[in-house]
Amino acid sequence: YAKGKFRCIGYHLIDEPGGAALPRVGEFCRAYREADPKRYPFVNLFPSYVGTAVMEGDYYQYCTRFVKEAGEENIEYLSHDYYPFRDGGVVLTDIFADMEVLRKVAYENGKLKTHAFPQSTAWNGTRMPTVNEMRWNVYGYLAYGFKALSWFNLVCPGSSDTEGEGFRDSLIYRDGTIRDPELFAAFSELNWEVRGLSSILMNQDVVHAYHNQSANGVETLPEDYFIQPDGRRMEFIVSVMEPKEGEDRYIMLFNKNTRRNTMECKFNVDLTGEVKWLEYFDPFTGEYIPVE
């Protein structure tokens, strides 16, 4: 029925399958793809914080096993969710270790596209993020080369009295009202900004996402890399990208600090090696700006 419909773009199979379910999930991925070769099945994987018992192994094993069971040729997006903004002002920074696993597994399996759900809702144990936290969430994923993002949630699933998992806050409510127009406007501007980067990012694969400060499950910036943050107080990810087509190479500098909204930073750049000059791409104008 669905494969003959113009607006059918794919098939949502399951959300957050445990490790024990992966053989059956993979079986269905292959079956759906065989029945409709023009569209892909979609599966969203757990975040690592559900634990090894649920995943039946560590996070790398869990994600790799899904790709093996489903077949990389039957996957358009390797997807997960991870909601870092928790009650009490807590931010779960282990999200970067999960991003690294998905980046690595995708790269090792035909450079699959990756997908995630940035947080824009509050429910049990979580809180509504500010626009700067949304920006941090989005640019973290972009720094790891993710190719698709779906806000969770644009519309609050709960009623005014909350229901389901206790959803209580979001950008838009079930009756269509926007309680915080200023937040919604900033959120919309962020979406346009990301869209302005798409012509570059969709053609690039992240080979390394280096952290200048060591952390669990991530790569550390080599001391001899040509661009270095000036000062250990700065918390940055330096993403190294390679083009799918063409020769243009890019790096992304991402401020991963969660405690300050803005900060002035300096970088030392060595132009005596392979890199001879730098330009900055402006996502709002689409123009390149020389960097001194």
PDB file of C-alpha atoms in Angstrom:
ATOM      1  CA  TYR A   1       0.000   0.000   0.000  1.00  0.00           C
ATOM      2  CA  ALA A   2       2.564   2.591   1.105  1.00  0.00           C
ATOM      3  CA  LYS A   3       5.275   2.102  -1.494  1.00  0.00           C
ATOM      4  CA  GLY A   4       2.950   3.375  -4.211  1.00  0.00           C
ATOM      5  CA  LYS A   5       2.333   6.632  -2.363  1.00  0.00           C
ATOM      6  CA  PHE A   6       4.238   9.718  -3.528  1.00  0.00           C
ATOM      7  CA  ARG A   7       4.660  11.074   0.008  1.00  0.00           C
ATOM      8  CA  CYS A   8       5.980   7.837   1.464  1.00  0.00           C
ATOM      9  CA  ILE A   9       9.662   8.536   2.179  1.00  0.00           C
ATOM     10  CA  GLY A  10      10.460   5.416   4.213  1.00  0.00           C
ATOM     11  CA  TYR A  11       9.327   3.056   6.948  1.00  0.00           C
ATOM     12  CA  HIS A  12       9.717   3.612  10.680  1.00  0.00           C
ATOM     13  CA  LEU A  13      10.334   0.134  12.071  1.00  0.00           C
ATOM     14  CA  ILE A  14      11.123   0.537  15.766  1.00  0.00           C
ATOM     15  CA  ASP A  15      12.412   2.993  18.346  1.00  0.00           C
ATOM     16  CA  GLU A  16      15.195   1.980  20.758  1.00  0.00           C
ATOM     17  CA  PRO A  17      15.444  -1.786  20.269  1.00  0.00           C
ATOM     18  CA  GLY A  18      17.423  -3.711  22.877  1.00  0.00           C
ATOM     19  CA  GLY A  19      20.341  -5.921  21.940  1.00  0.00           C
ATOM     20  CA  ALA A  20      18.210  -9.077  22.037  1.00  0.00           C
ATOM     21  CA  ALA A  21      15.859  -7.628  19.399  1.00  0.00           C
ATOM     22  CA  LEU A  22      18.549  -6.746  16.835  1.00  0.00           C
ATOM     23  CA  PRO A  23      18.470 -10.010  14.835  1.00  0.00           C
ATOM     24  CA  ARG A  24      14.711  -9.662  14.321  1.00  0.00           C
ATOM     25  CA  VAL A  25      15.024  -5.923  13.600  1.00  0.00           C
ATOM     26  CA  GLY A  26      17.704  -6.635  11.030  1.00  0.00           C
ATOM     27  CA  GLU A  27      15.485  -9.279   9.459  1.00  0.00           C
ATOM     28  CA  PHE A  28      12.692  -6.728   9.020  1.00  0.00           C
ATOM     29  CA  CYS A  29      15.104  -4.097   7.615  1.00  0.00           C
ATOM     30  CA  ARG A  30      16.125  -6.538   4.894  1.00  0.00           C
ATOM     31  CA  ALA A  31      12.511  -7.568   4.223  1.00  0.00           C
ATOM     32  CA  TYR A  32      11.234  -3.990   3.890  1.00  0.00           C
ATOM     33  CA  ARG A  33      14.118  -3.036   1.609  1.00  0.00           C
ATOM     34  CA  GLU A  34      13.454  -6.058  -0.596  1.00  0.00           C
ATOM     35  CA  ALA A  35       9.749  -5.198  -0.766  1.00  0.00           C
ATOM     36  CA  ASP A  36      10.473  -1.530  -1.612  1.00  0.00           C
ATOM     37  CA  PRO A  37      14.033  -0.954  -2.926  1.00  0.00           C
ATOM     38  CA  LYS A  38      13.375   2.771  -3.477  1.00  0.00           C
ATOM     39  CA  ARG A  39      12.872   3.579   0.231  1.00  0.00           C
ATOM     40  CA  TYR A  40      14.702   2.819   3.445  1.00  0.00           C
ATOM     41  CA  PRO A  41      13.531   1.433   6.785  1.00  0.00           C
ATOM     42  CA  PHE A  42      14.330   3.641   9.794  1.00  0.00           C
ATOM     43  CA  VAL A  43      15.474   2.381  13.195  1.00  0.00           C
ATOM     44  CA  ASN A  44      16.473   4.637  16.084  1.00  0.00           C
ATOM     45  CA  LEU A  45      18.982   3.102  18.517  1.00  0.00           C
ATOM     46  CA  PHE A  46      19.306   3.536  22.278  1.00  0.00           C
ATOM     47  CA  PRO A  47      21.853   5.885  23.875  1.00  0.00           C
ATOM     48  CA  SER A  48      24.628   4.212  25.850  1.00  0.00           C
ATOM     49  CA  TYR A  49      23.243   5.232  29.240  1.00  0.00           C
ATOM     50  CA  VAL A  50      20.614   2.462  29.089  1.00  0.00           C
ATOM     51  CA  GLY A  51      23.445   0.115  30.101  1.00  0.00           C
ATOM     52  CA  THR A  52      25.257  -2.940  28.786  1.00  0.00           C
ATOM     53  CA  ALA A  53      22.566  -5.369  29.958  1.00  0.00           C
ATOM     54  CA  VAL A  54      19.953  -3.776  27.689  1.00  0.00           C
ATOM     55  CA  MET A  55      22.369  -3.459  24.782  1.00  0.00           C
ATOM     56  CA  GLU A  56      23.929  -6.912  25.366  1.00  0.00           C
ATOM     57  CA  GLY A  57      27.419  -5.447  25.077  1.00  0.00           C
ATOM     58  CA  ASP A  58      29.126  -2.079  24.988  1.00  0.00           C
ATOM     59  CA  TYR A  59      27.893   0.758  22.786  1.00  0.00           C
ATOM     60  CA  TYR A  60      30.261   0.064  19.897  1.00  0.00           C
ATOM     61  CA  GLN A  61      29.235  -3.594  19.869  1.00  0.00           C
ATOM     62  CA  TYR A  62      25.542  -2.656  19.987  1.00  0.00           C
ATOM     63  CA  CYS A  63      25.726  -0.194  17.060  1.00  0.00           C
ATOM     64  CA  THR A  64      27.996  -2.443  15.001  1.00  0.00           C
ATOM     65  CA  ARG A  65      25.716  -5.414  15.552  1.00  0.00           C
ATOM     66  CA  PHE A  66      22.704  -3.479  14.272  1.00  0.00           C
ATOM     67  CA  VAL A  67      24.538  -2.566  11.047  1.00  0.00           C
ATOM     68  CA  LYS A  68      25.643  -6.169  10.583  1.00  0.00           C
ATOM     69  CA  GLU A  69      22.143  -7.556  11.168  1.00  0.00           C
ATOM     70  CA  ALA A  70      20.391  -5.003   8.939  1.00  0.00           C
ATOM     71  CA  GLY A  71      23.093  -4.729   6.268  1.00  0.00           C
ATOM     72  CA  GLU A  72      24.694  -1.356   5.560  1.00  0.00           C
ATOM     73  CA  GLU A  73      23.068  -1.299   2.123  1.00  0.00           C
ATOM     74  CA  ASN A  74      19.654  -1.267   3.845  1.00  0.00           C
ATOM     75  CA  ILE A  75      20.395   1.697   6.141  1.00  0.00           C
ATOM     76  CA  GLU A  76      20.081   5.315   5.067  1.00  0.00           C
ATOM     77  CA  TYR A  77      20.615   6.845   8.528  1.00  0.00           C
ATOM     78  CA  LEU A  78      22.410   5.328  11.505  1.00  0.00           C
ATOM     79  CA  SER A  79      20.364   7.013  14.235  1.00  0.00           C
ATOM     80  CA  HIS A  80      20.298   7.381  18.021  1.00  0.00           C
ATOM     81  CA  ASP A  81      18.865   9.632  20.712  1.00  0.00           C
ATOM     82  CA  TYR A  82      20.605  11.055  23.782  1.00  0.00           C
ATOM     83  CA  TYR A  83      19.001  13.702  25.982  1.00  0.00           C
ATOM     84  CA  PRO A  84      21.668  15.607  27.939  1.00  0.00           C
ATOM     85  CA  PHE A  85      19.733  18.399  29.708  1.00  0.00           C
ATOM     86  CA  ARG A  86      18.609  17.109  33.082  1.00  0.00           C
ATOM     87  CA  ASP A  87      16.888  18.497  36.152  1.00  0.00           C
ATOM     88  CA  GLY A  88      19.058  20.562  38.478  1.00  0.00           C
ATOM     89  CA  GLY A  89      21.027  22.207  35.679  1.00  0.00           C
ATOM     90  CA  VAL A  90      22.927  18.994  34.871  1.00  0.00           C
ATOM     91  CA  VAL A  91      24.388  18.483  31.368  1.00  0.00           C
ATOM     92  CA  LEU A  92      25.460  14.944  30.440  1.00  0.00           C
ATOM     93  CA  THR A  93      28.726  15.475  28.563  1.00  0.00           C
ATOM     94  CA  ASP A  94      29.229  11.741  27.911  1.00  0.00           C
ATOM     95  CA  ILE A  95      27.053  12.424  24.861  1.00  0.00           C
ATOM     96  CA  PHE A  96      30.297  12.995  22.933  1.00  0.00           C
ATOM     97  CA  ALA A  97      31.421   9.409  23.531  1.00  0.00           C
ATOM     98  CA  ASP A  98      28.148   8.219  21.960  1.00  0.00           C
ATOM     99  CA  MET A  99      28.646  10.588  19.019  1.00  0.00           C
ATOM    100  CA  GLU A 100      32.134   9.178  18.509  1.00  0.00           C
ATOM    101  CA  VAL A 101      30.816   5.605  18.395  1.00  0.00           C
ATOM    102  CA  LEU A 102      28.154   6.450  15.808  1.00  0.00           C
ATOM    103  CA  ARG A 103      30.668   8.443  13.748  1.00  0.00           C
ATOM    104  CA  LYS A 104      33.155   5.559  13.831  1.00  0.00           C
ATOM    105  CA  VAL A 105      30.628   2.805  13.048  1.00  0.00           C
ATOM    106  CA  ALA A 106      29.114   4.842  10.207  1.00  0.00           C
ATOM    107  CA  TYR A 107      32.542   5.633   8.740  1.00  0.00           C
ATOM    108  CA  GLU A 108      33.610   1.983   8.912  1.00  0.00           C
ATOM    109  CA  ASN A 109      30.454   0.848   7.120  1.00  0.00           C
ATOM    110  CA  GLY A 110      30.405   2.679   3.813  1.00  0.00           C
ATOM    111  CA  LYS A 111      30.376   6.151   5.428  1.00  0.00           C
ATOM    112  CA  LEU A 112      26.709   5.893   6.342  1.00  0.00           C
ATOM    113  CA  LYS A 113      24.816   9.094   7.094  1.00  0.00           C
ATOM    114  CA  THR A 114      24.096   9.676  10.778  1.00  0.00           C
ATOM    115  CA  HIS A 115      20.968  11.072  12.431  1.00  0.00           C
ATOM    116  CA  ALA A 116      20.089  12.234  15.952  1.00  0.00           C
ATOM    117  CA  PHE A 117      17.400  13.921  18.046  1.00  0.00           C
ATOM    118  CA  PRO A 118      18.523  17.201  19.664  1.00  0.00           C
ATOM    119  CA  GLN A 119      16.513  17.979  22.802  1.00  0.00           C
ATOM    120  CA  SER A 120      13.860  20.707  22.818  1.00  0.00           C
ATOM    121  CA  THR A 121      11.382  19.285  25.346  1.00  0.00           C
ATOM    122  CA  ALA A 122      11.124  18.674  29.102  1.00  0.00           C
ATOM    123  CA  TRP A 123       9.732  15.479  30.621  1.00  0.00           C
ATOM    124  CA  ASN A 124      10.516  13.116  33.491  1.00  0.00           C
ATOM    125  CA  GLY A 125      13.999  13.918  34.813  1.00  0.00           C
ATOM    126  CA  THR A 126      14.831  16.381  32.045  1.00  0.00           C
ATOM    127  CA  ARG A 127      14.442  20.128  31.626  1.00  0.00           C
ATOM    128  CA  MET A 128      13.695  22.570  28.840  1.00  0.00           C
ATOM    129  CA  PRO A 129      17.000  23.743  27.331  1.00  0.00           C
ATOM    130  CA  THR A 130      17.857  27.358  26.568  1.00  0.00           C
ATOM    131  CA  VAL A 131      18.614  28.355  22.986  1.00  0.00           C
ATOM    132  CA  ASN A 132      22.342  28.343  23.783  1.00  0.00           C
ATOM    133  CA  GLU A 133      22.016  24.773  25.034  1.00  0.00           C
ATOM    134  CA  MET A 134      20.117  23.835  21.870  1.00  0.00           C
ATOM    135  CA  ARG A 135      22.956  25.399  19.882  1.00  0.00           C
ATOM    136  CA  TRP A 136      25.501  23.379  21.916  1.00  0.00           C
ATOM    137  CA  ASN A 137      23.487  20.198  21.262  1.00  0.00           C
ATOM    138  CA  VAL A 138      23.194  20.827  17.503  1.00  0.00           C
ATOM    139  CA  TYR A 139      26.764  21.939  16.875  1.00  0.00           C
ATOM    140  CA  GLY A 140      28.086  18.991  18.863  1.00  0.00           C
ATOM    141  CA  TYR A 141      26.358  16.701  16.380  1.00  0.00           C
ATOM    142  CA  LEU A 142      27.564  18.756  13.411  1.00  0.00           C
ATOM    143  CA  ALA A 143      31.113  18.549  14.755  1.00  0.00           C
ATOM    144  CA  TYR A 144      30.777  14.762  14.541  1.00  0.00           C
ATOM    145  CA  GLY A 145      29.480  14.891  10.973  1.00  0.00           C
ATOM    146  CA  PHE A 146      25.820  14.090  11.588  1.00  0.00           C
ATOM    147  CA  LYS A 147      23.759  14.628   8.444  1.00  0.00           C
ATOM    148  CA  ALA A 148      20.191  14.799   9.788  1.00  0.00           C
ATOM    149  CA  LEU A 149      18.640  16.194  12.975  1.00  0.00           C
ATOM    150  CA  SER A 150      15.058  15.880  14.237  1.00  0.00           C
ATOM    151  CA  TRP A 151      14.039  18.007  17.230  1.00  0.00           C
ATOM    152  CA  PHE A 152      12.552  16.091  20.148  1.00  0.00           C
ATOM    153  CA  ASN A 153      10.020  17.562  20.334  1.00  0.00           C
ATOM    154  CA  LEU A 154       8.912  20.522  18.273  1.00  0.00           C
ATOM    155  CA  VAL A 155       5.372  20.046  19.657  1.00  0.00           C
ATOM    156  CA  CYS A 156       4.866  18.953  23.270  1.00  0.00           C
ATOM    157  CA  PRO A 157       3.321  15.439  23.337  1.00  0.00           C
ATOM    158  CA  GLY A 158       1.662  16.082  26.706  1.00  0.00           C
ATOM    159  CA  SER A 159      -1.484  18.020  27.566  1.00  0.00           C
ATOM    160  CA  SER A 160      -1.546  20.956  29.968  1.00  0.00           C
ATOM    161  CA  ASP A 161      -1.808  18.443  32.818  1.00  0.00           C
ATOM    162  CA  THR A 162       0.987  16.277  31.290  1.00  0.00           C
ATOM    163  CA  GLU A 163       0.492  12.726  30.191  1.00  0.00           C
ATOM    164  CA  GLY A 164       2.520   9.774  28.991  1.00  0.00           C
ATOM    165  CA  GLU A 165       6.094  10.234  30.225  1.00  0.00           C
ATOM    166  CA  GLY A 166       5.305  13.499  31.967  1.00  0.00           C
ATOM    167  CA  PHE A 167       5.958  15.858  29.047  1.00  0.00           C
ATOM    168  CA  ARG A 168       5.478  19.382  30.343  1.00  0.00           C
ATOM    169  CA  ASP A 169       7.366  21.880  28.176  1.00  0.00           C
ATOM    170  CA  SER A 170       8.311  22.403  24.536  1.00  0.00           C
ATOM    171  CA  LEU A 171       8.510  25.002  21.778  1.00  0.00           C
ATOM    172  CA  ILE A 172       4.896  24.580  20.645  1.00  0.00           C
ATOM    173  CA  TYR A 173       1.976  23.194  22.633  1.00  0.00           C
ATOM    174  CA  ARG A 174      -0.833  20.920  21.572  1.00  0.00           C
ATOM    175  CA  ASP A 175      -3.238  23.821  21.211  1.00  0.00           C
ATOM    176  CA  GLY A 176      -0.755  25.566  18.892  1.00  0.00           C
ATOM    177  CA  THR A 177       0.383  28.247  21.327  1.00  0.00           C
ATOM    178  CA  ILE A 178       4.011  29.377  21.643  1.00  0.00           C
ATOM    179  CA  ARG A 179       4.588  30.330  25.278  1.00  0.00           C
ATOM    180  CA  ASP A 180       8.071  31.776  24.705  1.00  0.00           C
ATOM    181  CA  PRO A 181       8.121  33.703  21.392  1.00  0.00           C
ATOM    182  CA  GLU A 182      11.675  34.944  22.030  1.00  0.00           C
ATOM    183  CA  LEU A 183      12.977  31.370  22.446  1.00  0.00           C
ATOM    184  CA  PHE A 184      11.064  30.212  19.382  1.00  0.00           C
ATOM    185  CA  ALA A 185      12.499  33.045  17.256  1.00  0.00           C
ATOM    186  CA  ALA A 186      16.060  32.208  18.357  1.00  0.00           C
ATOM    187  CA  PHE A 187      15.399  28.515  17.717  1.00  0.00           C
ATOM    188  CA  SER A 188      14.164  29.328  14.197  1.00  0.00           C
ATOM    189  CA  GLU A 189      17.268  31.413  13.501  1.00  0.00           C
ATOM    190  CA  LEU A 190      19.439  28.495  14.627  1.00  0.00           C
ATOM    191  CA  ASN A 191      17.662  26.210  12.145  1.00  0.00           C
ATOM    192  CA  TRP A 192      18.294  28.667   9.297  1.00  0.00           C
ATOM    193  CA  GLU A 193      21.942  28.918  10.341  1.00  0.00           C
ATOM    194  CA  VAL A 194      22.355  25.133  10.195  1.00  0.00           C
ATOM    195  CA  ARG A 195      20.611  25.029   6.837  1.00  0.00           C
ATOM    196  CA  GLY A 196      23.129  27.616   5.606  1.00  0.00           C
ATOM    197  CA  LEU A 197      25.928  25.166   6.405  1.00  0.00           C
ATOM    198  CA  SER A 198      24.291  22.225   4.632  1.00  0.00           C
ATOM    199  CA  SER A 199      25.913  22.797   1.234  1.00  0.00           C
ATOM    200  CA  ILE A 200      29.287  22.200   2.898  1.00  0.00           C
ATOM    201  CA  LEU A 201      28.520  19.638   5.599  1.00  0.00           C
ATOM    202  CA  MET A 202      26.541  17.224   3.410  1.00  0.00           C
ATOM    203  CA  ASN A 203      29.648  16.778   1.238  1.00  0.00           C
ATOM    204  CA  GLN A 204      32.034  16.182   4.156  1.00  0.00           C
ATOM    205  CA  ASP A 205      32.750  13.177   6.354  1.00  0.00           C
ATOM    206  CA  VAL A 206      34.319  13.723   9.766  1.00  0.00           C
ATOM    207  CA  VAL A 207      37.481  11.631  10.028  1.00  0.00           C
ATOM    208  CA  HIS A 208      38.431  12.852  13.511  1.00  0.00           C
ATOM    209  CA  ALA A 209      36.656  14.889  16.179  1.00  0.00           C
ATOM    210  CA  TYR A 210      39.553  15.877  18.427  1.00  0.00           C
ATOM    211  CA  HIS A 211      39.011  17.210  21.962  1.00  0.00           C
ATOM    212  CA  ASN A 212      41.737  19.508  23.263  1.00  0.00           C
ATOM    213  CA  GLN A 213      41.003  18.205  26.764  1.00  0.00           C
ATOM    214  CA  SER A 214      40.990  14.451  27.297  1.00  0.00           C
ATOM    215  CA  ALA A 215      37.678  12.749  28.126  1.00  0.00           C
ATOM    216  CA  ASN A 216      36.329   9.209  28.177  1.00  0.00           C
ATOM    217  CA  GLY A 217      35.572   7.644  24.803  1.00  0.00           C
ATOM    218  CA  VAL A 218      36.798  10.491  22.570  1.00  0.00           C
ATOM    219  CA  GLU A 219      39.932  11.350  20.578  1.00  0.00           C
ATOM    220  CA  THR A 220      42.424  13.848  21.998  1.00  0.00           C
ATOM    221  CA  LEU A 221      43.892  16.607  19.815  1.00  0.00           C
ATOM    222  CA  PRO A 222      47.474  15.691  18.787  1.00  0.00           C
ATOM    223  CA  GLU A 223      50.072  18.146  20.071  1.00  0.00           C
ATOM    224  CA  ASP A 224      51.478  18.594  16.559  1.00  0.00           C
ATOM    225  CA  TYR A 225      48.164  19.289  14.800  1.00  0.00           C
ATOM    226  CA  PHE A 226      48.392  22.497  12.769  1.00  0.00           C
ATOM    227  CA  ILE A 227      45.692  24.405  14.702  1.00  0.00           C
ATOM    228  CA  GLN A 228      45.712  24.558  18.502  1.00  0.00           C
ATOM    229  CA  PRO A 229      43.542  26.392  21.043  1.00  0.00           C
ATOM    230  CA  ASP A 230      45.695  28.948  22.872  1.00  0.00           C
ATOM    231  CA  GLY A 231      45.199  28.038  26.511  1.00  0.00           C
ATOM    232  CA  ARG A 232      44.168  24.870  28.344  1.00  0.00           C
ATOM    233  CA  ARG A 233      41.174  26.606  29.914  1.00  0.00           C
ATOM    234  CA  MET A 234      39.408  26.462  26.555  1.00  0.00           C
ATOM    235  CA  GLU A 235      37.269  23.377  25.862  1.00  0.00           C
ATOM    236  CA  PHE A 236      37.104  22.737  22.127  1.00  0.00           C
ATOM    237  CA  ILE A 237      36.449  20.045  19.573  1.00  0.00           C
ATOM    238  CA  VAL A 238      38.494  20.360  16.386  1.00  0.00           C
ATOM    239  CA  SER A 239      36.766  18.346  13.641  1.00  0.00           C
ATOM    240  CA  VAL A 240      38.804  17.155  10.665  1.00  0.00           C
ATOM    241  CA  MET A 241      36.701  16.599   7.544  1.00  0.00           C
ATOM    242  CA  GLU A 242      37.308  15.009   4.154  1.00  0.00           C
ATOM    243  CA  PRO A 243      35.211  15.687   1.030  1.00  0.00           C
ATOM    244  CA  LYS A 244      33.020  13.080  -0.620  1.00  0.00           C
ATOM    245  CA  GLU A 245      33.630  14.919  -3.901  1.00  0.00           C
ATOM    246  CA  GLY A 246      36.129  17.624  -4.852  1.00  0.00           C
ATOM    247  CA  GLU A 247      39.224  18.777  -2.998  1.00  0.00           C
ATOM    248  CA  ASP A 248      38.020  21.431  -0.537  1.00  0.00           C
ATOM    249  CA  ARG A 249      38.917  20.460   3.020  1.00  0.00           C
ATOM    250  CA  TYR A 250      37.282  21.833   6.147  1.00  0.00           C
ATOM    251  CA  ILE A 251      37.739  21.896   9.881  1.00  0.00           C
ATOM    252  CA  MET A 252      35.105  22.880  12.429  1.00  0.00           C
ATOM    253  CA  LEU A 253      35.929  24.525  15.744  1.00  0.00           C
ATOM    254  CA  PHE A 254      33.284  23.801  18.370  1.00  0.00           C
ATOM    255  CA  ASN A 255      33.208  25.397  21.812  1.00  0.00           C
ATOM    256  CA  LYS A 256      32.037  22.539  24.067  1.00  0.00           C
ATOM    257  CA  ASN A 257      32.042  24.624  27.270  1.00  0.00           C
ATOM    258  CA  THR A 258      28.624  24.453  28.956  1.00  0.00           C
ATOM    259  CA  ARG A 259      29.253  27.030  31.686  1.00  0.00           C
ATOM    260  CA  ARG A 260      29.598  30.260  29.642  1.00  0.00           C
ATOM    261  CA  ASN A 261      27.398  31.554  26.871  1.00  0.00           C
ATOM    262  CA  THR A 262      30.145  33.429  25.017  1.00  0.00           C
ATOM    263  CA  MET A 263      33.905  33.579  25.250  1.00  0.00           C
ATOM    264  CA  GLU A 264      36.726  35.142  23.263  1.00  0.00           C
ATOM    265  CA  CYS A 265      39.202  32.518  22.071  1.00  0.00           C
ATOM    266  CA  LYS A 266      42.545  32.483  20.304  1.00  0.00           C
ATOM    267  CA  PHE A 267      44.044  29.740  18.155  1.00  0.00           C
ATOM    268  CA  ASN A 268      47.620  29.222  17.052  1.00  0.00           C
ATOM    269  CA  VAL A 269      47.923  28.119  13.417  1.00  0.00           C
ATOM    270  CA  ASP A 270      51.012  26.604  11.791  1.00  0.00           C
ATOM    271  CA  LEU A 271      51.102  27.526   8.090  1.00  0.00           C
ATOM    272  CA  THR A 272      54.568  26.072   7.406  1.00  0.00           C
ATOM    273  CA  GLY A 273      53.215  22.631   6.492  1.00  0.00           C
ATOM    274  CA  GLU A 274      50.509  21.396   4.119  1.00  0.00           C
ATOM    275  CA  VAL A 275      48.001  24.121   5.068  1.00  0.00           C
ATOM    276  CA  LYS A 276      48.951  27.507   3.581  1.00  0.00           C
ATOM    277  CA  TRP A 277      45.885  29.668   4.261  1.00  0.00           C
ATOM    278  CA  LEU A 278      42.471  29.634   5.928  1.00  0.00           C
ATOM    279  CA  GLU A 279      39.062  31.014   5.052  1.00  0.00           C
ATOM    280  CA  TYR A 280      35.927  31.149   7.206  1.00  0.00           C
ATOM    281  CA  PHE A 281      32.578  30.148   5.721  1.00  0.00           C
ATOM    282  CA  ASP A 282      29.750  32.462   6.789  1.00  0.00           C
ATOM    283  CA  PRO A 283      26.507  30.417   6.985  1.00  0.00           C
ATOM    284  CA  PHE A 284      24.326  33.537   6.777  1.00  0.00           C
ATOM    285  CA  THR A 285      25.809  34.952   3.559  1.00  0.00           C
ATOM    286  CA  GLY A 286      27.295  31.822   1.971  1.00  0.00           C
ATOM    287  CA  GLU A 287      30.549  33.733   1.435  1.00  0.00           C
ATOM    288  CA  TYR A 288      34.134  32.939   2.398  1.00  0.00           C
ATOM    289  CA  ILE A 289      36.017  35.416   4.563  1.00  0.00           C
ATOM    290  CA  PRO A 290      39.854  35.471   4.671  1.00  0.00           C
ATOM    291  CA  VAL A 291      41.298  34.646   8.084  1.00  0.00           C
ATOM    292  CA  GLU A 292      44.376  36.582   9.218  1.00  0.00           C
TER     293      GLU A 292
END
